[in-house]
Amino acid sequence: MLPEDAAAAIGRAASTSFSDYIASQNPTALPSARNVGSNGSGSSTELAPHATTIVSLTYAGGVLMAGDRRATMGNVIASRHIEKVFPADMFSVLGIAGSAGIALDVTRLFQVELEHYEKIEGTRMSLDGKANRLAAMVRANLPLALQGLAVVPLFAGFDTTRRIGRLFSYDVTGGRYEEQEHHSVGSGSVFARGALKKLWKPNLGEDEAVKVAVEALYDAADDDSATGGPDVVRQLWPVVYTVNGAGNRRIPERSLAQAAQEIIASRSVSGREA
């Protein structure tokens, strides 16, 4: 057992924010504490894998988030298997774009942050509270963003008070913006957003929403070399999560394979070049 004075000191230092606690005890352990510096061998964006593209949209009863599987390093494909969408807690999901390594560290820290709050307070943080905590983490990464290692997440969740799905975007300064209906981030986001505008409609069913997300990523991959499309040869499909009143759920690979193959088949049959 800890000595009484040590236990008391830990109790005094504890707070509802795990990241604030780490900042006070061991600030060098935080992702934002890294210092890339300059080694003369090229820019940070050329040396570190970057994650692209994330889409999110609301549907009847919840919200969906999907990400492609490609990471790039300059003009090289660094990975075809990376996952960019993760559960933050039972009722929220987080998608990452930008510097992959730092974004993954921020994701893990955010997951622990929410779990820590729940254990300290005995209740889940509100969806707005989660969005604000994530904004603070993005803001803390600004010095690295100025060195070319930006982290730009997309956050979505089910608001258990309002009983609706909501989604939030961020800029590198930690600005938090609630989006309506749908949104996309990453290098292919311009093309994905154009597809979402045409394909999204109110009160989509869950299966329809999955198809819309897969097709938006397909269109992004068609015009953006940093975005990976469905890979039939390697059997690689986007990572897709839905969040509703029952919590988050990862869409099975077989469902994604079927959605992707239907898109490919329909465009092949119609003889579409674009």
Backbone as CSV, one residue per row, in Angstrom:
resi,resn,N_x,N_y,N_z,CA_x,CA_y,CA_z,C_x,C_y,C_z
1,MET,0.834,-1.196,0.000,0.000,0.000,0.000,0.869,1.245,0.000
2,LEU,0.333,2.332,-0.574,1.044,3.592,-0.582,1.038,4.217,0.810
3,PRO,2.129,4.884,1.204,2.101,5.650,2.454,0.975,6.676,2.412
4,GLU,0.469,7.010,3.587,-0.693,7.906,3.648,-0.405,9.248,2.994
5,ASP,0.811,9.808,3.212,1.123,11.109,2.633,1.231,11.029,1.102
6,ALA,1.735,9.903,0.578,1.829,9.734,-0.875,0.440,9.614,-1.477
7,ALA,-0.437,8.846,-0.843,-1.807,8.700,-1.334,-2.534,10.038,-1.326
8,ALA,-2.299,10.827,-0.280,-2.936,12.146,-0.199,-2.436,13.063,-1.307
9,ALA,-1.128,12.978,-1.611,-0.558,13.814,-2.667,-1.144,13.457,-4.021
10,ILE,-1.311,12.156,-4.270,-1.902,11.715,-5.535,-3.346,12.202,-5.636
11,GLY,-4.063,12.116,-4.511,-5.448,12.575,-4.498,-5.568,14.051,-4.800
12,ARG,-4.638,14.846,-4.243,-4.666,16.293,-4.488,-4.357,16.608,-5.944
13,ALA,-3.464,15.808,-6.543,-3.058,16.073,-7.921,-4.096,15.603,-8.936
14,ALA,-4.931,14.652,-8.544,-5.909,14.080,-9.472,-6.936,15.129,-9.895
15,SER,-7.384,15.004,-11.132,-8.431,15.883,-11.639,-9.280,15.076,-12.607
16,THR,-10.334,15.699,-13.119,-11.184,14.994,-14.073,-10.523,14.889,-15.438
17,SER,-9.415,15.621,-15.655,-8.720,15.581,-16.938,-7.425,14.790,-16.796
18,PHE,-7.343,13.655,-17.485,-6.136,12.845,-17.452,-4.967,13.579,-18.113
19,SER,-5.229,14.271,-19.218,-4.153,14.985,-19.911,-3.601,16.127,-19.061
20,ASP,-4.462,16.806,-18.289,-3.971,17.852,-17.387,-3.091,17.254,-16.297
21,TYR,-3.482,16.073,-15.814,-2.686,15.396,-14.790,-1.310,15.022,-15.332
22,ILE,-1.263,14.453,-16.534,0.015,14.099,-17.146,0.858,15.351,-17.394
23,ALA,0.205,16.437,-17.820,0.934,17.685,-18.072,1.609,18.206,-16.816
24,SER,0.983,17.983,-15.658,1.561,18.462,-14.406,2.616,17.522,-13.847
25,GLN,2.506,16.218,-14.173,3.416,15.226,-13.604,4.576,14.857,-14.534
26,ASN,4.279,14.709,-15.832,5.300,14.299,-16.798,4.946,14.848,-18.174
27,PRO,5.107,16.144,-18.388,4.647,16.777,-19.629,5.301,16.215,-20.883
28,THR,6.492,15.648,-20.773,7.172,15.113,-21.957,6.479,13.866,-22.507
29,ALA,5.559,13.290,-21.729,4.847,12.090,-22.194,3.700,12.421,-23.143
30,LEU,3.327,13.701,-23.241,2.215,14.091,-24.109,2.659,14.139,-25.573
31,PRO,1.769,13.793,-26.503,2.125,13.858,-27.927,2.598,15.245,-28.350
32,SER,1.992,16.289,-27.793,2.337,17.659,-28.178,3.702,18.104,-27.673
33,ALA,4.348,17.284,-26.825,5.643,17.672,-26.264,6.800,17.359,-27.193
34,ARG,6.540,16.672,-28.286,7.611,16.322,-29.213,8.150,17.568,-29.901
35,ASN,9.432,17.518,-30.245,10.061,18.609,-30.991,10.782,17.990,-32.170
36,VAL,10.238,18.208,-33.351,10.797,17.571,-34.539,12.140,18.157,-34.912
37,GLY,12.248,19.488,-34.844,13.492,20.131,-35.207,13.751,20.025,-36.696
38,SER,14.966,20.325,-37.094,15.347,20.271,-38.504,16.606,19.449,-38.643
39,ASN,16.545,18.409,-39.494,17.725,17.588,-39.716,18.256,17.712,-41.133
40,GLY,17.655,18.625,-41.897,18.160,18.888,-43.231,17.853,17.816,-44.253
41,SER,17.078,16.820,-43.892,16.822,15.708,-44.808,15.461,15.797,-45.486
42,GLY,14.811,16.928,-45.346,13.504,17.071,-45.986,12.475,17.547,-44.988
43,SER,11.308,17.929,-45.503,10.267,18.443,-44.626,9.623,17.322,-43.839
44,SER,8.964,17.699,-42.745,8.297,16.718,-41.896,7.214,15.969,-42.650
45,THR,6.543,16.653,-43.584,5.467,16.012,-44.319,5.981,14.908,-45.225
46,GLU,7.256,14.961,-45.610,7.831,13.927,-46.464,8.358,12.757,-45.657
47,LEU,8.625,12.970,-44.358,9.260,11.952,-43.534,8.265,11.132,-42.730
48,ALA,7.064,11.640,-42.525,6.087,10.967,-41.663,4.854,10.582,-42.467
49,PRO,4.324,9.361,-42.257,3.094,8.961,-42.948,1.932,9.876,-42.593
50,HIS,1.115,10.169,-43.583,-0.067,11.001,-43.380,-1.326,10.204,-43.709
51,ALA,-2.352,10.438,-42.910,-3.620,9.729,-43.069,-4.631,10.615,-43.788
52,THR,-5.342,10.042,-44.723,-6.410,10.689,-45.480,-7.446,9.612,-45.763
53,THR,-8.585,9.752,-46.061,-9.609,10.775,-46.034,-10.729,10.241,-45.136
54,ILE,-11.421,11.100,-44.401,-12.492,10.700,-43.484,-13.806,11.362,-43.911
55,VAL,-14.890,10.599,-43.902,-16.220,11.167,-44.145,-17.136,10.805,-42.985
56,SER,-18.100,11.679,-42.732,-19.081,11.413,-41.685,-20.424,11.973,-42.125
57,LEU,-21.499,11.293,-41.742,-22.832,11.761,-42.098,-23.848,11.275,-41.080
58,THR,-24.899,12.039,-40.938,-25.994,11.640,-40.061,-26.970,10.765,-40.846
59,TYR,-27.678,9.920,-40.115,-28.744,9.110,-40.711,-29.856,8.981,-39.675
60,ALA,-30.945,8.374,-40.039,-32.085,8.257,-39.127,-31.686,7.457,-37.895
61,GLY,-31.574,8.137,-36.762,-31.252,7.455,-35.515,-29.801,7.501,-35.095
62,GLY,-28.931,8.124,-35.892,-27.538,8.138,-35.466,-26.620,8.864,-36.418
63,VAL,-25.334,8.513,-36.338,-24.308,9.139,-37.167,-23.313,8.069,-37.579
64,LEU,-22.700,8.263,-38.729,-21.758,7.287,-39.288,-20.442,7.970,-39.605
65,MET,-19.332,7.232,-39.462,-18.026,7.738,-39.861,-17.263,6.649,-40.593
66,ALA,-16.566,7.043,-41.669,-15.829,6.081,-42.481,-14.503,6.679,-42.911
67,GLY,-13.499,5.825,-43.044,-12.186,6.259,-43.497,-11.574,5.256,-44.445
68,ASP,-10.808,5.729,-45.413,-10.112,4.824,-46.327,-8.909,4.206,-45.609
69,ARG,-8.146,3.358,-46.288,-7.095,2.585,-45.634,-5.687,3.002,-46.040
70,ARG,-5.524,4.078,-46.776,-4.209,4.444,-47.298,-3.539,5.520,-46.446
71,ALA,-2.231,5.364,-46.230,-1.388,6.410,-45.654,-0.268,6.697,-46.640
72,THR,0.069,7.956,-46.816,1.101,8.344,-47.773,2.268,9.030,-47.069
73,MET,3.427,8.959,-47.721,4.624,9.636,-47.228,5.245,10.336,-48.431
74,GLY,4.902,11.620,-48.593,5.266,12.301,-49.830,4.468,11.696,-50.971
75,ASN,5.166,11.248,-52.023,4.472,10.631,-53.156,4.514,9.108,-53.096
76,VAL,4.843,8.561,-51.914,4.934,7.114,-51.727,3.768,6.635,-50.867
77,ILE,3.205,5.466,-51.205,2.186,4.853,-50.355,2.890,4.193,-49.178
78,ALA,2.700,4.727,-47.975,3.367,4.201,-46.782,2.651,2.971,-46.244
79,SER,1.321,2.936,-46.382,0.543,1.790,-45.889,-0.772,1.707,-46.638
80,ARG,-1.203,0.482,-46.906,-2.517,0.256,-47.498,-3.497,-0.300,-46.472
81,HIS,-3.026,-0.468,-45.238,-3.830,-1.160,-44.225,-4.158,-0.304,-43.004
82,ILE,-3.773,0.966,-43.000,-3.966,1.793,-41.811,-5.452,1.973,-41.513
83,GLU,-5.788,2.022,-40.236,-7.154,2.319,-39.814,-7.188,3.729,-39.245
84,LYS,-8.185,4.488,-39.635,-8.248,5.914,-39.282,-9.492,6.289,-38.485
85,VAL,-10.376,5.340,-38.241,-11.594,5.600,-37.474,-11.600,4.677,-36.263
86,PHE,-11.829,5.258,-35.076,-11.747,4.507,-33.821,-12.906,4.889,-32.901
87,PRO,-13.359,3.963,-32.067,-14.311,4.344,-31.022,-13.611,5.216,-29.982
88,ALA,-14.209,6.336,-29.621,-13.669,7.153,-28.528,-14.202,6.634,-27.197
89,ASP,-15.488,6.376,-27.147,-16.125,5.669,-26.038,-17.375,5.008,-26.602
90,MET,-18.266,4.573,-25.754,-19.421,3.809,-26.223,-20.295,4.592,-27.198
91,PHE,-20.404,5.924,-27.014,-21.323,6.716,-27.820,-20.631,7.735,-28.722
92,SER,-19.358,7.527,-29.053,-18.679,8.469,-29.940,-17.548,7.780,-30.684
93,VAL,-17.201,8.348,-31.836,-16.116,7.834,-32.666,-15.257,9.002,-33.125
94,LEU,-14.016,8.674,-33.484,-13.036,9.686,-33.860,-12.332,9.244,-35.132
95,GLY,-12.261,10.137,-36.118,-11.518,9.875,-37.337,-10.323,10.808,-37.419
96,ILE,-9.198,10.302,-37.918,-7.974,11.099,-37.943,-7.521,11.370,-39.368
97,ALA,-7.064,12.597,-39.596,-6.380,12.967,-40.826,-5.166,13.796,-40.425
98,GLY,-4.132,13.732,-41.238,-2.918,14.448,-40.904,-1.804,13.490,-40.543
99,SER,-0.862,13.953,-39.741,0.296,13.146,-39.357,-0.158,11.910,-38.580
100,ALA,0.039,10.732,-39.173,-0.592,9.518,-38.651,-0.111,9.150,-37.254
101,GLY,1.199,9.173,-37.019,1.728,8.754,-35.720,1.229,9.624,-34.585
102,ILE,1.285,10.937,-34.765,0.829,11.849,-33.717,-0.688,11.757,-33.559
103,ALA,-1.401,11.607,-34.675,-2.859,11.483,-34.602,-3.265,10.241,-33.820
104,LEU,-2.548,9.141,-33.995,-2.850,7.923,-33.243,-2.586,8.118,-31.756
105,ASP,-1.510,8.843,-31.413,-1.235,9.128,-30.002,-2.319,10.013,-29.399
106,VAL,-2.767,11.010,-30.148,-3.845,11.881,-29.671,-5.127,11.065,-29.479
107,THR,-5.378,10.131,-30.385,-6.569,9.280,-30.269,-6.519,8.456,-28.988
108,ARG,-5.378,7.823,-28.720,-5.257,7.000,-27.510,-5.410,7.861,-26.255
109,LEU,-4.797,9.049,-26.281,-4.917,9.942,-25.129,-6.363,10.367,-24.918
110,PHE,-7.068,10.638,-26.001,-8.469,11.049,-25.906,-9.326,9.918,-25.348
111,GLN,-9.065,8.687,-25.776,-9.806,7.541,-25.249,-9.596,7.401,-23.741
112,VAL,-8.346,7.545,-23.301,-8.047,7.452,-21.868,-8.669,8.621,-21.113
113,GLU,-8.661,9.798,-21.743,-9.252,10.994,-21.130,-10.731,10.766,-20.791
114,LEU,-11.464,10.196,-21.740,-12.893,9.958,-21.523,-13.120,8.871,-20.476
115,GLU,-12.309,7.830,-20.507,-12.435,6.752,-19.521,-12.095,7.252,-18.124
116,HIS,-11.050,8.083,-18.034,-10.628,8.645,-16.751,-11.734,9.511,-16.153
117,TYR,-12.334,10.369,-16.997,-13.414,11.243,-16.524,-14.564,10.410,-15.973
118,GLU,-14.914,9.343,-16.715,-16.038,8.511,-16.292,-15.763,7.850,-14.946
119,LYS,-14.512,7.437,-14.722,-14.169,6.791,-13.454,-14.140,7.791,-12.297
120,ILE,-13.656,9.002,-12.556,-13.578,10.013,-11.502,-14.961,10.556,-11.142
121,GLU,-15.759,10.835,-12.174,-17.057,11.478,-11.960,-18.204,10.485,-11.776
122,GLY,-18.007,9.239,-12.204,-19.075,8.248,-12.101,-20.157,8.411,-13.131
123,THR,-19.893,9.195,-14.197,-20.853,9.401,-15.272,-20.101,9.747,-16.536
124,ARG,-20.727,9.550,-17.694,-20.081,9.889,-18.959,-20.102,11.391,-19.186
125,MET,-19.071,11.870,-19.843,-19.019,13.266,-20.239,-20.059,13.527,-21.322
126,SER,-20.614,14.728,-21.344,-21.576,15.084,-22.386,-20.865,15.124,-23.739
127,LEU,-21.634,15.036,-24.814,-21.036,15.057,-26.148,-20.340,16.384,-26.411
128,ASP,-20.938,17.490,-25.968,-20.279,18.787,-26.126,-18.983,18.840,-25.328
129,GLY,-18.994,18.249,-24.128,-17.783,18.204,-23.320,-16.679,17.418,-24.009
130,LYS,-17.031,16.293,-24.619,-16.039,15.498,-25.353,-15.451,16.300,-26.512
131,ALA,-16.327,16.981,-27.252,-15.865,17.776,-28.392,-14.922,18.889,-27.935
132,ASN,-15.211,19.493,-26.798,-14.353,20.556,-26.276,-13.009,20.015,-25.799
133,ARG,-13.007,18.832,-25.160,-11.752,18.235,-24.709,-10.851,17.917,-25.899
134,LEU,-11.452,17.410,-26.963,-10.670,17.104,-28.161,-10.105,18.383,-28.776
135,ALA,-10.877,19.459,-28.757,-10.388,20.737,-29.283,-9.149,21.191,-28.525
136,ALA,-9.137,21.007,-27.204,-7.976,21.399,-26.402,-6.738,20.581,-26.782
137,MET,-6.931,19.291,-27.085,-5.797,18.446,-27.482,-5.250,18.860,-28.847
138,VAL,-6.142,19.198,-29.773,-5.704,19.659,-31.085,-4.946,20.977,-30.952
139,ARG,-5.455,21.869,-30.090,-4.796,23.157,-29.867,-3.399,22.967,-29.286
140,ALA,-3.239,21.985,-28.418,-1.928,21.724,-27.811,-0.913,21.250,-28.837
141,ASN,-1.389,20.715,-29.948,-0.492,20.209,-30.987,-0.073,21.296,-31.986
142,LEU,-0.520,22.544,-31.786,-0.259,23.606,-32.752,1.234,23.795,-33.058
143,PRO,2.143,23.761,-32.060,3.568,23.914,-32.404,4.052,22.876,-33.411
144,LEU,3.591,21.630,-33.288,3.971,20.603,-34.249,3.285,20.826,-35.591
145,ALA,2.048,21.336,-35.554,1.339,21.626,-36.804,2.103,22.655,-37.627
146,LEU,2.703,23.630,-36.939,3.488,24.650,-37.637,4.767,24.084,-38.233
147,GLN,5.168,22.885,-37.788,6.323,22.195,-38.355,5.914,21.190,-39.431
148,GLY,4.636,21.189,-39.784,4.152,20.307,-40.828,3.514,19.032,-40.347
149,LEU,3.371,18.874,-39.024,2.800,17.649,-38.460,1.441,17.945,-37.835
150,ALA,0.514,18.338,-38.676,-0.819,18.709,-38.203,-1.660,17.476,-37.919
151,VAL,-2.570,17.605,-36.973,-3.579,16.591,-36.676,-4.946,17.252,-36.840
152,VAL,-5.752,16.732,-37.764,-7.065,17.311,-38.028,-8.103,16.208,-37.880
153,PRO,-8.720,16.088,-36.717,-9.691,15.003,-36.508,-11.094,15.378,-36.974
154,LEU,-11.910,14.364,-37.064,-13.353,14.519,-37.252,-13.994,13.703,-36.135
155,PHE,-14.921,14.309,-35.403,-15.495,13.680,-34.222,-17.005,13.585,-34.382
156,ALA,-17.569,12.441,-34.034,-19.016,12.247,-34.154,-19.510,11.396,-33.000
157,GLY,-20.746,11.609,-32.627,-21.301,10.812,-31.542,-22.813,10.940,-31.462
158,PHE,-23.374,10.115,-30.605,-24.811,10.150,-30.357,-25.050,10.929,-29.077
159,ASP,-25.823,12.005,-29.204,-26.155,12.836,-28.052,-27.290,12.156,-27.284
160,THR,-26.969,11.582,-26.128,-27.965,10.812,-25.375,-29.031,11.700,-24.746
161,THR,-28.776,13.002,-24.666,-29.771,13.932,-24.135,-30.761,14.347,-25.214
162,ARG,-30.235,14.732,-26.370,-31.079,15.182,-27.480,-31.539,14.032,-28.371
163,ARG,-30.935,12.859,-28.200,-31.290,11.650,-28.948,-31.087,11.827,-30.448
164,ILE,-29.971,12.437,-30.826,-29.621,12.612,-32.238,-28.127,12.376,-32.427
165,GLY,-27.736,12.090,-33.668,-26.324,12.011,-34.007,-25.796,13.384,-34.364
166,ARG,-24.577,13.705,-33.899,-23.969,15.009,-34.172,-22.515,14.814,-34.592
167,LEU,-21.992,15.753,-35.389,-20.600,15.642,-35.812,-19.900,16.986,-35.758
168,PHE,-18.574,16.931,-35.502,-17.777,18.130,-35.264,-16.481,18.063,-36.069
169,SER,-16.112,19.192,-36.661,-14.829,19.308,-37.342,-13.941,20.279,-36.568
170,TYR,-12.642,20.277,-36.894,-11.654,21.098,-36.175,-10.659,21.689,-37.164
171,ASP,-10.045,22.808,-36.766,-8.888,23.282,-37.509,-7.642,23.095,-36.644
172,VAL,-6.449,23.392,-37.183,-5.205,23.085,-36.465,-5.021,23.926,-35.207
173,THR,-5.765,25.033,-35.085,-5.661,25.864,-33.887,-6.573,25.387,-32.769
174,GLY,-7.333,24.318,-33.015,-8.257,23.820,-32.008,-9.655,24.372,-32.136
175,GLY,-9.911,25.120,-33.209,-11.266,25.618,-33.445,-12.224,24.453,-33.654
176,ARG,-13.369,24.503,-32.997,-14.355,23.423,-33.046,-15.607,23.908,-33.736
177,TYR,-16.077,23.137,-34.724,-17.228,23.571,-35.514,-18.215,22.404,-35.645
178,GLU,-19.447,22.635,-35.251,-20.446,21.587,-35.439,-20.958,21.628,-36.867
179,GLU,-20.904,20.476,-37.533,-21.344,20.368,-38.920,-22.757,19.799,-38.978
180,GLN,-23.450,20.129,-40.043,-24.812,19.646,-40.238,-24.842,18.633,-41.376
181,GLU,-25.540,17.558,-41.178,-25.819,16.543,-42.201,-24.608,15.684,-42.551
182,HIS,-23.503,16.288,-43.022,-22.339,15.494,-43.416,-21.103,16.387,-43.497
183,HIS,-19.925,15.739,-43.484,-18.675,16.492,-43.595,-17.559,15.526,-43.968
184,SER,-16.444,16.076,-44.427,-15.279,15.270,-44.773,-14.006,16.066,-44.507
185,VAL,-12.925,15.374,-44.115,-11.618,15.994,-43.928,-10.568,15.128,-44.605
186,GLY,-9.406,15.730,-44.861,-8.321,15.009,-45.499,-8.114,15.476,-46.927
187,SER,-7.091,14.927,-47.581,-6.721,15.409,-48.912,-7.793,15.148,-49.953
188,GLY,-8.591,14.103,-49.763,-9.655,13.809,-50.718,-11.000,14.388,-50.329
189,SER,-10.999,15.260,-49.328,-12.274,15.733,-48.776,-13.087,16.555,-49.769
190,VAL,-12.417,17.299,-50.643,-13.153,18.115,-51.619,-14.020,17.227,-52.505
191,PHE,-13.446,16.117,-52.964,-14.182,15.214,-53.849,-15.235,14.417,-53.074
192,ALA,-14.886,14.000,-51.852,-15.843,13.264,-51.026,-17.031,14.141,-50.674
193,ARG,-16.762,15.405,-50.384,-17.843,16.315,-50.000,-18.797,16.556,-51.165
194,GLY,-18.244,16.626,-52.374,-19.094,16.782,-53.544,-20.022,15.588,-53.721
195,ALA,-19.483,14.377,-53.475,-20.305,13.179,-53.573,-21.374,13.158,-52.493
196,LEU,-21.002,13.554,-51.273,-21.962,13.562,-50.176,-23.126,14.510,-50.454
197,LYS,-22.836,15.646,-51.076,-23.900,16.599,-51.392,-24.937,15.988,-52.330
198,LYS,-24.491,15.140,-53.231,-25.406,14.535,-54.199,-26.116,13.304,-53.630
199,LEU,-25.418,12.545,-52.759,-25.933,11.249,-52.323,-26.716,11.299,-51.011
200,TRP,-26.375,12.251,-50.133,-27.036,12.294,-48.827,-28.455,12.821,-48.956
201,LYS,-29.340,12.281,-48.151,-30.709,12.789,-48.060,-31.210,12.571,-46.640
202,PRO,-32.206,13.322,-46.209,-32.705,13.177,-44.835,-33.249,11.782,-44.568
203,ASN,-33.073,11.342,-43.317,-33.651,10.078,-42.841,-33.157,8.846,-43.606
204,LEU,-31.884,8.857,-43.978,-31.289,7.659,-44.564,-31.349,6.512,-43.568
205,GLY,-31.578,5.295,-44.061,-31.433,4.122,-43.222,-29.957,3.817,-43.020
206,GLU,-29.643,2.955,-42.063,-28.241,2.656,-41.784,-27.547,2.030,-42.988
207,ASP,-28.178,1.069,-43.643,-27.572,0.411,-44.804,-27.348,1.409,-45.941
208,GLU,-28.310,2.306,-46.150,-28.157,3.339,-47.179,-27.004,4.276,-46.830
209,ALA,-26.883,4.630,-45.557,-25.814,5.531,-45.129,-24.438,4.897,-45.364
210,VAL,-24.334,3.601,-45.113,-23.068,2.901,-45.360,-22.701,2.998,-46.837
211,LYS,-23.665,2.761,-47.719,-23.402,2.830,-49.156,-22.999,4.235,-49.590
212,VAL,-23.642,5.255,-49.021,-23.289,6.633,-49.340,-21.841,6.925,-48.928
213,ALA,-21.439,6.492,-47.722,-20.079,6.734,-47.247,-19.053,6.024,-48.121
214,VAL,-19.311,4.769,-48.473,-18.377,4.007,-49.313,-18.255,4.650,-50.691
215,GLU,-19.371,5.104,-51.255,-19.308,5.731,-52.574,-18.603,7.084,-52.526
216,ALA,-18.771,7.834,-51.441,-18.059,9.109,-51.300,-16.545,8.881,-51.242
217,LEU,-16.115,7.845,-50.514,-14.681,7.511,-50.468,-14.202,7.009,-51.829
218,TYR,-15.052,6.269,-52.539,-14.715,5.789,-53.880,-14.454,6.979,-54.802
219,ASP,-15.331,7.984,-54.743,-15.156,9.169,-55.586,-13.906,9.953,-55.190
220,ALA,-13.619,10.014,-53.889,-12.411,10.714,-53.438,-11.165,10.013,-53.972
221,ALA,-11.151,8.678,-53.904,-9.995,7.915,-54.381,-9.825,8.047,-55.886
222,ASP,-10.922,8.282,-56.592,-10.866,8.398,-58.050,-10.089,9.631,-58.493
223,ASP,-10.078,10.680,-57.656,-9.435,11.935,-58.044,-8.277,12.348,-57.148
224,ASP,-8.107,11.676,-56.013,-7.034,12.036,-55.081,-6.106,10.834,-54.900
225,SER,-4.852,10.986,-55.280,-3.921,9.858,-55.237,-3.587,9.430,-53.816
226,ALA,-3.815,10.295,-52.828,-3.506,9.953,-51.440,-4.627,9.185,-50.753
227,THR,-5.762,9.036,-51.429,-6.893,8.303,-50.877,-6.994,6.938,-51.535
228,GLY,-7.111,5.909,-50.733,-7.195,4.553,-51.261,-8.635,4.118,-51.463
229,GLY,-8.943,3.601,-52.649,-10.278,3.097,-52.918,-10.425,1.657,-52.473
230,PRO,-11.604,1.078,-52.616,-11.799,-0.337,-52.296,-10.805,-1.189,-53.097
231,ASP,-10.113,-2.108,-52.431,-9.086,-2.936,-53.059,-9.617,-4.361,-53.165
232,VAL,-10.122,-4.707,-54.346,-10.734,-6.020,-54.546,-9.682,-7.126,-54.500
233,VAL,-8.483,-6.844,-55.006,-7.419,-7.851,-55.033,-6.988,-8.215,-53.618
234,ARG,-6.739,-7.207,-52.796,-6.283,-7.444,-51.418,-7.436,-7.599,-50.435
235,GLN,-8.667,-7.444,-50.918,-9.850,-7.524,-50.063,-9.774,-6.516,-48.918
236,LEU,-9.451,-5.270,-49.267,-9.372,-4.182,-48.299,-10.528,-3.221,-48.537
237,TRP,-11.258,-2.941,-47.476,-12.430,-2.072,-47.556,-12.301,-0.953,-46.538
238,PRO,-13.051,0.125,-46.668,-12.981,1.206,-45.672,-13.346,0.714,-44.271
239,VAL,-12.903,1.474,-43.272,-13.329,1.227,-41.893,-14.541,2.117,-41.634
240,VAL,-15.649,1.504,-41.239,-16.902,2.251,-41.064,-17.497,1.931,-39.691
241,TYR,-17.835,2.978,-38.939,-18.521,2.830,-37.649,-19.831,3.594,-37.692
242,THR,-20.856,3.017,-37.071,-22.096,3.744,-36.822,-22.232,3.948,-35.313
243,VAL,-22.918,5.029,-34.931,-23.192,5.299,-33.523,-24.654,5.694,-33.393
244,ASN,-25.370,4.998,-32.518,-26.776,5.326,-32.269,-27.083,5.094,-30.787
245,GLY,-28.341,5.002,-30.438,-28.723,4.863,-29.037,-28.226,3.596,-28.387
246,ALA,-27.837,2.614,-29.191,-27.307,1.358,-28.646,-25.794,1.380,-28.497
247,GLY,-25.151,2.466,-28.930,-23.698,2.564,-28.858,-23.064,2.512,-30.237
248,ASN,-21.734,2.351,-30.275,-21.047,2.299,-31.570,-20.932,0.864,-32.059
249,ARG,-20.856,0.725,-33.378,-20.742,-0.598,-33.991,-19.906,-0.497,-35.252
250,ARG,-18.945,-1.414,-35.390,-18.149,-1.458,-36.614,-18.882,-2.297,-37.655
251,ILE,-19.027,-1.747,-38.853,-19.725,-2.449,-39.932,-18.847,-3.616,-40.403
252,PRO,-19.415,-4.813,-40.496,-18.631,-5.988,-40.893,-18.037,-5.854,-42.300
253,GLU,-16.897,-6.512,-42.510,-16.203,-6.462,-43.795,-17.089,-6.969,-44.929
254,ARG,-17.887,-8.008,-44.679,-18.713,-8.570,-45.750,-19.727,-7.548,-46.263
255,SER,-20.262,-6.719,-45.367,-21.215,-5.693,-45.783,-20.532,-4.621,-46.619
256,LEU,-19.298,-4.262,-46.229,-18.545,-3.249,-46.967,-18.119,-3.781,-48.328
257,ALA,-17.734,-5.051,-48.366,-17.352,-5.666,-49.639,-18.531,-5.650,-50.606
258,GLN,-19.714,-5.984,-50.106,-20.904,-5.991,-50.953,-21.217,-4.591,-51.462
259,ALA,-21.138,-3.587,-50.574,-21.432,-2.205,-50.981,-20.438,-1.735,-52.045
260,ALA,-19.149,-2.030,-51.843,-18.127,-1.601,-52.793,-18.294,-2.288,-54.139
261,GLN,-18.571,-3.581,-54.119,-18.721,-4.324,-55.372,-19.969,-3.896,-56.133
262,GLU,-21.020,-3.494,-55.419,-22.217,-2.979,-56.093,-21.918,-1.661,-56.804
263,ILE,-21.107,-0.812,-56.157,-20.728,0.466,-56.773,-19.895,0.221,-58.026
264,ILE,-18.917,-0.661,-57.918,-18.048,-0.973,-59.061,-18.863,-1.565,-60.206
265,ALA,-19.763,-2.496,-59.860,-20.577,-3.149,-60.891,-21.502,-2.156,-61.587
266,SER,-22.130,-1.273,-60.818,-23.076,-0.328,-61.413,-22.371,0.632,-62.360
267,ARG,-21.167,1.046,-62.015,-20.435,1.954,-62.885,-19.876,1.234,-64.103
268,SER,-19.546,-0.033,-63.951,-19.050,-0.824,-65.082,-20.166,-1.080,-66.088
269,VAL,-21.340,-1.458,-65.592,-22.483,-1.758,-66.455,-22.920,-0.514,-67.240
270,SER,-22.914,0.618,-66.567,-23.362,1.858,-67.220,-22.291,2.435,-68.132
271,GLY,-21.084,1.847,-68.110,-20.023,2.317,-68.983,-19.505,3.694,-68.611
272,ARG,-19.588,4.039,-67.331,-19.152,5.365,-66.894,-17.636,5.450,-66.823
273,GLU,-17.085,6.497,-67.398,-15.636,6.710,-67.341,-15.268,7.479,-66.082
274,ALA,-16.220,8.267,-65.560,-15.936,9.097,-64.391,-17.085,8.993,-63.414
